[in-house]
Short mmCIF file of C-alpha atoms in Angstrom, two decimals:
data_model
loop_
_atom_site.label_atom_id
_atom_site.label_comp_id
_atom_site.label_asym_id
_atom_site.label_seq_id
_atom_site.Cartn_x
_atom_site.Cartn_y
_atom_site.Cartn_z
CA ARG A 1 -0.26 0.00 -0.42
CA VAL A 2 0.89 3.54 -0.89
CA HIS A 3 0.24 5.94 1.33
CA GLY A 4 2.51 9.48 2.19
CA GLY A 5 4.64 8.33 -0.31
CA MET A 6 6.16 5.70 1.94
CA PHE A 7 5.77 2.29 0.93
CA TYR A 8 4.08 -0.30 3.15
CA LEU A 9 3.87 -4.17 3.21
CA THR A 10 0.22 -5.23 3.48
CA ASP A 11 -0.20 -8.06 6.74
CA MET A 12 -0.19 -11.21 4.58
CA ARG A 13 3.62 -9.48 2.93
CA LEU A 14 4.60 -8.78 6.19
CA SER A 15 4.03 -12.48 8.01
CA VAL A 16 5.50 -14.21 4.90
CA CYS A 17 8.55 -11.50 4.64
CA LEU A 18 9.12 -12.12 8.70
CA CYS A 19 8.89 -15.69 7.66
CA PHE A 20 11.84 -15.53 5.50
CA PHE A 21 13.43 -13.45 8.31
CA PHE A 22 13.40 -16.39 10.94
CA ALA A 23 14.25 -18.98 8.62
CA SER A 24 17.15 -17.09 7.89
CA VAL A 25 18.51 -16.71 10.94
CA ILE A 26 17.93 -20.36 12.32
CA ALA A 27 18.98 -21.50 8.90
CA TYR A 28 22.07 -19.40 9.65
CA ASN A 29 21.75 -20.43 13.65
CA LEU A 30 22.30 -24.09 11.79
CA ASP A 31 25.06 -23.76 9.00
CA ARG A 32 26.96 -22.20 12.61
CA ALA A 33 26.66 -24.82 14.43
CA LEU A 34 27.04 -27.08 12.31
CA GLU A 35 30.72 -25.79 10.63
CA ILE A 36 31.64 -25.52 14.82
CA ALA A 37 30.80 -28.89 15.35
CA GLY A 38 32.89 -29.82 12.30
CA PRO A 39 33.17 -33.92 12.04
CA ASN A 40 30.38 -34.68 14.49
CA ALA A 41 27.95 -32.60 11.71
CA PRO A 42 25.87 -35.93 11.34
CA GLU A 43 25.14 -36.15 14.40
CA ILE A 44 23.19 -32.72 14.23
CA VAL A 45 22.03 -33.20 11.48
CA ARG A 46 20.62 -36.47 12.27
CA ALA A 47 19.43 -35.20 15.90
CA ARG A 48 17.09 -32.19 14.11
CA SER A 49 16.39 -35.75 11.52
CA LEU A 50 14.55 -37.45 14.94
CA ALA A 51 12.17 -34.89 16.01
CA VAL A 52 8.71 -36.63 15.01
CA SER A 53 6.25 -33.35 16.48
CA ASP A 54 6.53 -29.45 16.22
CA GLU A 55 8.02 -28.79 20.38
CA GLU A 56 10.83 -30.91 19.39
CA ALA A 57 12.22 -29.51 16.31
CA GLU A 58 11.62 -26.41 18.31
CA CYS A 59 13.86 -28.29 21.63
CA LEU A 60 16.10 -29.28 18.98
CA GLU A 61 16.34 -25.67 17.20
CA PHE A 62 16.71 -24.46 20.72
CA LEU A 63 19.85 -26.09 21.65
CA ILE A 64 21.60 -26.78 18.88
CA ASN A 65 21.59 -23.09 17.83
CA ASN A 66 22.85 -22.31 21.66
CA MET A 67 25.20 -25.67 22.56
CA PRO A 68 28.71 -25.01 23.14
CA PRO A 69 31.02 -25.49 20.69
CA ASN A 70 32.66 -28.69 23.00
CA ASP A 71 28.73 -30.24 22.93
CA LEU A 72 28.68 -29.15 18.98
CA ARG A 73 32.00 -31.23 18.83
CA ASN A 74 31.78 -34.42 21.02
CA LEU A 75 27.33 -34.76 21.42
CA THR A 76 25.34 -37.80 19.66
CA ALA A 77 21.92 -37.45 18.70
CA GLY A 78 20.55 -40.29 20.30
CA PHE A 79 22.00 -38.27 23.90
CA ILE A 80 20.61 -34.51 22.63
CA ILE A 81 16.92 -36.40 21.00
CA THR A 82 16.35 -38.60 24.55
CA ASN A 83 17.40 -35.40 27.09
CA VAL A 84 14.66 -33.72 24.72
CA ARG A 85 11.84 -36.20 24.83
CA LEU A 86 12.65 -36.78 28.92
CA ALA A 87 12.66 -32.84 29.16
CA LEU A 88 9.11 -33.24 27.94
CA LYS A 89 8.14 -35.53 29.23
CA ALA A 90 8.43 -34.23 32.10
CA ARG A 91 6.53 -31.01 31.60
CA TYR A 92 3.41 -33.42 30.61
CA ALA A 93 4.18 -34.90 33.87
CA ASN A 94 2.43 -32.11 36.25
CA GLN A 95 0.03 -29.59 35.37
CA TRP A 96 2.58 -26.59 37.32
CA ALA A 97 5.04 -28.13 35.17
CA LEU A 98 2.67 -28.33 31.23
CA ASP A 99 1.98 -24.07 33.64
CA VAL A 100 5.33 -23.33 32.91
CA PRO A 101 5.71 -20.53 29.07
CA TRP A 102 7.41 -22.15 27.19
CA ASP A 103 10.35 -20.09 27.05
CA ILE A 104 11.32 -20.97 30.83
CA PHE A 105 11.05 -24.42 29.32
CA LEU A 106 12.87 -24.16 26.38
CA ASN A 107 15.80 -22.24 28.83
CA ASN A 108 16.02 -23.35 32.23
CA VAL A 109 14.13 -26.90 31.93
CA LEU A 110 15.25 -28.23 28.43
CA PRO A 111 19.34 -28.00 29.01
CA TYR A 112 21.74 -31.29 29.87
CA ALA A 113 24.29 -29.14 31.77
CA ASN A 114 24.26 -25.09 33.05
CA LEU A 115 27.98 -24.91 32.68
CA ALA A 116 31.31 -26.91 31.56
CA GLU A 117 30.24 -29.05 34.22
CA ASN A 118 31.22 -32.85 32.20
CA ARG A 119 27.67 -34.50 30.28
CA ASP A 120 26.51 -37.03 32.50
CA PHE A 121 23.11 -39.11 31.40
CA TRP A 122 21.43 -37.50 34.62
CA ARG A 123 17.70 -37.22 33.20
CA ARG A 124 16.06 -40.45 32.55
CA PRO A 125 17.57 -42.37 36.18
CA PHE A 126 16.70 -38.43 37.63
CA ASN A 127 13.57 -38.59 37.03
CA LEU A 128 12.70 -42.51 38.09
CA LYS A 129 14.08 -41.12 41.40
CA PHE A 130 12.16 -37.61 41.87
CA ALA A 131 8.50 -37.89 40.15
CA PRO A 132 6.77 -40.33 42.69
CA LEU A 133 8.25 -37.22 45.42
CA VAL A 134 7.04 -35.24 43.77
CA GLU A 135 3.93 -35.84 42.16
CA ASN A 136 1.26 -35.38 44.81
CA ALA A 137 2.99 -31.04 45.27
CA LYS A 138 0.38 -28.22 43.75
CA SER A 139 2.43 -25.29 43.25
CA ILE A 140 5.97 -25.25 41.91
CA ALA A 141 7.15 -24.03 45.30
CA GLU A 142 6.43 -26.94 46.37
CA ALA A 143 7.94 -29.56 44.60
CA THR A 144 11.48 -27.49 45.16
CA LEU A 145 10.99 -27.91 48.73
CA ILE A 146 10.72 -31.92 48.59
CA MET A 147 13.50 -31.83 46.58
CA ASN A 148 16.03 -29.75 48.88
CA ARG A 149 14.76 -31.78 51.09
CA GLU A 150 14.60 -35.76 49.37
CA SER A 151 16.66 -35.12 46.67
CA TRP A 152 20.15 -35.47 48.03
CA LYS A 153 19.23 -39.14 49.38
CA ILE A 154 18.96 -40.56 46.55
CA VAL A 155 22.57 -42.63 47.32
CA ASP A 156 23.79 -44.34 50.65
CA PRO A 157 24.70 -41.69 52.43
CA PRO A 158 23.32 -38.63 51.05
CA ILE A 159 24.88 -35.67 49.90
CA ILE A 160 27.13 -33.20 51.44
CA PHE A 161 28.80 -30.42 51.22
CA VAL A 162 32.69 -30.11 50.82
CA ALA A 163 34.14 -27.17 50.91
CA ALA A 164 36.88 -27.60 47.83
CA PRO A 165 40.39 -24.85 47.76
CA PRO A 166 39.92 -21.11 47.51
CA ASP A 167 38.81 -20.75 43.60
CA GLU A 168 38.71 -24.48 42.40
CA LEU A 169 36.05 -27.60 42.79
CA ASN A 170 36.07 -30.83 44.67
CA GLN A 171 33.32 -32.38 42.16
CA TYR A 172 31.49 -31.07 40.02
CA SER A 173 29.03 -32.82 36.97
CA PRO A 174 25.99 -34.73 38.61
CA PHE A 175 27.32 -38.49 39.24
CA GLU A 176 30.12 -37.18 40.15
CA VAL A 177 28.85 -35.43 43.61
CA MET A 178 26.64 -39.07 43.74
CA ASN A 179 29.92 -40.80 43.12
CA ALA A 180 31.95 -38.61 46.35
CA HIS A 181 28.72 -38.05 47.88
CA ASN A 182 29.67 -34.85 48.33
CA ALA A 183 30.59 -31.05 46.52
CA SER A 184 30.96 -27.53 47.49
CA CYS A 185 28.29 -24.44 46.30
CA THR A 186 29.07 -25.23 42.53
CA GLY A 187 28.64 -29.54 42.23
CA LEU A 188 25.42 -28.86 44.64
CA SER A 189 24.69 -26.48 42.49
CA ILE A 190 24.53 -28.11 39.55
CA PHE A 191 23.42 -30.65 41.02
CA LEU A 192 19.91 -30.01 42.58
CA VAL A 193 19.61 -28.10 39.49
CA ASP A 194 19.10 -30.88 37.21
CA ALA A 195 17.71 -32.61 39.93
CA CYS A 196 14.55 -30.09 39.75
CA ARG A 197 14.67 -30.04 35.22
CA SER A 198 14.37 -33.36 35.62
CA VAL A 199 10.22 -33.25 36.76
CA GLY A 200 9.53 -29.91 34.95
CA ILE A 201 10.48 -27.44 37.47
CA PRO A 202 12.70 -24.26 35.60
CA ALA A 203 15.71 -24.07 37.62
CA ARG A 204 18.88 -22.35 36.99
CA VAL A 205 22.69 -21.23 38.37
CA ALA A 206 23.62 -18.80 39.88
CA GLY A 207 26.23 -16.70 42.13
CA VAL A 208 29.40 -14.84 42.51
CA PRO A 209 32.75 -15.12 41.50
CA HIS A 210 34.13 -12.92 44.96
CA TRP A 211 31.76 -11.22 47.63
CA ASN A 212 32.62 -7.67 48.30
CA ASN A 213 32.34 -7.31 51.78
CA PRO A 214 34.20 -4.84 53.12
CA GLN A 215 35.88 -6.79 55.97
CA CYS A 216 37.70 -8.41 52.85
CA GLN A 217 41.29 -7.24 52.33
CA SER A 218 41.68 -8.99 48.95
CA ASP A 219 39.11 -11.50 47.14
CA ALA A 220 41.99 -14.30 48.40
CA ASP A 221 40.24 -14.59 52.24
CA ALA A 222 37.81 -17.30 53.57
CA ALA A 223 33.86 -14.50 53.11
CA CYS A 224 35.35 -12.64 49.65
CA GLY A 225 35.40 -16.77 47.90
CA ASN A 226 33.22 -17.29 45.13
CA HIS A 227 29.36 -18.98 46.30
CA ASP A 228 27.02 -20.43 43.92
CA TRP A 229 22.70 -20.86 44.94
CA VAL A 230 19.85 -22.57 42.83
CA GLU A 231 17.03 -20.30 41.57
CA VAL A 232 13.62 -21.24 40.16
CA TRP A 233 10.97 -20.30 38.45
CA ALA A 234 7.86 -20.30 41.08
CA ASP A 235 4.95 -18.91 41.62
CA GLY A 236 5.28 -16.53 37.94
CA GLY A 237 9.08 -14.89 39.15
CA TRP A 238 12.90 -16.37 40.34
CA THR A 239 12.74 -17.18 43.12
CA PHE A 240 16.01 -19.06 45.55
CA VAL A 241 17.56 -21.80 47.22
CA ASP A 242 20.37 -22.21 48.59
CA GLN A 243 20.72 -26.03 47.97
CA ASP A 244 20.84 -28.24 51.13
CA THR A 245 21.39 -25.50 54.50
CA ASN A 246 17.29 -24.07 54.74
CA ASN A 247 15.03 -25.80 53.10
CA ALA A 248 12.77 -22.52 52.35
CA LEU A 249 13.02 -20.02 49.46
CA ASN A 250 13.95 -16.56 49.59
CA THR A 251 15.85 -17.30 52.59
CA SER A 252 19.99 -18.23 53.52
CA TRP A 253 22.62 -16.61 54.87
CA PHE A 254 24.04 -14.90 51.70
CA PHE A 255 21.59 -12.31 51.99
CA PRO A 256 20.57 -9.52 52.29
CA GLY A 257 23.83 -10.25 53.66
CA SER A 258 26.63 -10.32 51.30
CA THR A 259 23.96 -9.16 48.74
CA GLN A 260 24.13 -6.26 49.19
CA TRP A 261 27.45 -5.43 48.76
CA GLN A 262 27.46 -6.88 45.04
CA VAL A 263 28.30 -4.47 42.61
CA PRO A 264 26.56 -4.61 39.35
CA HIS A 265 28.08 -4.76 35.93
CA ASN A 266 31.43 -5.81 37.98
CA LEU A 267 32.21 -8.91 36.95
CA ASN A 268 33.96 -9.68 39.84
CA HIS A 269 31.67 -8.65 42.38
CA SER A 270 28.42 -9.15 40.45
CA ILE A 271 25.85 -12.03 40.58
CA TYR A 272 25.09 -13.52 37.72
CA ALA A 273 22.44 -16.34 36.88
CA ALA A 274 23.20 -18.84 33.71
CA SER A 275 21.68 -19.15 31.13
CA TRP A 276 21.62 -22.07 27.83
CA ASN A 277 20.84 -19.03 25.59
CA MET A 278 23.28 -16.53 24.15
CA THR A 279 22.75 -12.82 25.91
CA GLY A 280 25.78 -11.17 25.03
CA ALA A 281 28.26 -12.41 28.45
CA HIS A 282 29.35 -14.50 29.91
CA PHE A 283 28.65 -17.25 33.04
CA PRO A 284 32.32 -16.02 35.00
CA MET A 285 33.63 -19.15 36.49
CA VAL A 286 36.47 -18.41 39.08
CA TRP A 287 38.06 -22.05 38.68
CA ASP A 288 37.57 -20.93 35.54
CA TRP A 289 37.74 -17.67 34.00
CA ASN A 290 38.93 -17.62 30.83
CA ASN A 291 36.14 -19.80 28.97
CA HIS A 292 33.59 -17.74 28.07
CA ASP A 293 31.27 -20.01 26.72
CA ILE A 294 28.75 -20.51 29.18
CA PRO A 295 26.05 -17.50 29.08
CA GLY A 296 24.61 -15.66 32.02
CA VAL A 297 22.96 -12.45 32.76
CA ASP A 298 24.42 -10.19 35.70
CA VAL A 299 20.85 -9.94 37.93
CA THR A 300 23.14 -8.37 41.42
CA THR A 301 20.17 -5.52 40.63
CA TYR A 302 17.66 -7.50 40.96
CA TYR A 303 19.35 -8.87 44.52
CA LEU A 304 19.99 -5.37 45.98
CA ASN A 305 16.36 -3.96 45.04
CA TRP A 306 14.93 -6.82 46.45
CA PRO A 307 14.19 -8.80 49.51
CA ASN A 308 10.59 -10.54 50.38
CA LYS A 309 9.62 -10.46 46.44
CA SER A 310 11.29 -12.71 43.46
CA VAL A 311 14.12 -11.67 41.69
CA SER A 312 12.07 -10.74 38.76
CA GLU A 313 8.51 -8.25 40.28
CA SER A 314 10.90 -5.00 39.56
CA LEU A 315 10.89 -5.97 36.27
CA LYS A 316 8.05 -4.66 34.34
CA PRO A 317 7.45 -6.95 30.75
CA ASN A 318 9.09 -5.61 28.38
CA GLN A 319 12.11 -5.92 30.61
CA ARG A 320 11.83 -9.16 30.92
CA ASP A 321 14.21 -10.23 28.29
CA THR A 322 17.33 -8.76 29.69
CA VAL A 323 17.38 -11.39 31.78
CA ALA A 324 18.94 -14.49 31.43
CA ALA A 325 15.68 -17.37 31.30
CA PHE A 326 13.31 -14.38 30.76
CA PRO A 327 12.42 -15.42 29.25
CA GLN A 328 13.45 -16.88 26.30
#
């Protein structure tokens, strides 16, 4: 249509143009993924070919388009598609899981990993073990507290906290944590996030490279070491739980104490949440500082502006895309 000397597309033509645009973006992302995958590219292509529904296809596109380079080069089609199907199975097992917005599900239930841990095939055994524990839960919040109380008992003796040396890890992946029956805060966080995801609870790792407490003389001080914890999407926003220490949402030894001294956009003294979706920033890992492959978002401001509300409540709806899994 021509109006005032300007040309406007009809709704139909605009829709067609948008479809071509998004198709070209998807094709570009896939081409990039296949180039990175190198000799493993046939496995990535095969994984996409195994989708038997639109949901599976969309899940595969999301995973592959945002997959870290090492995963593109090493994961098998079977590993990828099985994780997709088990994640969708968990989504349909409970009404509260099904009510999770699709974009939140993609970024915080579907992914098979959090940071740079080994890619253990945890989803099936975790679902078999933990799904019965939450089948009568009435909400994500209730299910989360059940998981934080019970999931550690998957092995005997139960999993406990054991500190790692400063700026280092002990156990990292879920199976490593189970085999050792212990881990530092990072391993415990990854374990609990994966346990939650296995039953359809949206969860992600959050943490600080170093605390910025005034009493600290340097980052090497014991009180200033890194800490990681778990955020879950419950009741329409992000809440947090400190793994295996206090079975209540939004309460912990570090909040509102240590969090009040963190600095937005400082990297070393900011609070970050991990994301699968690329964000243009990375999740800083003090034990692997030069690894920038894990997307993340600075959520310091939301902890500073809290308390007694979820991380997301201070955000207007059109601001939510700027946060790791809002709604990405």
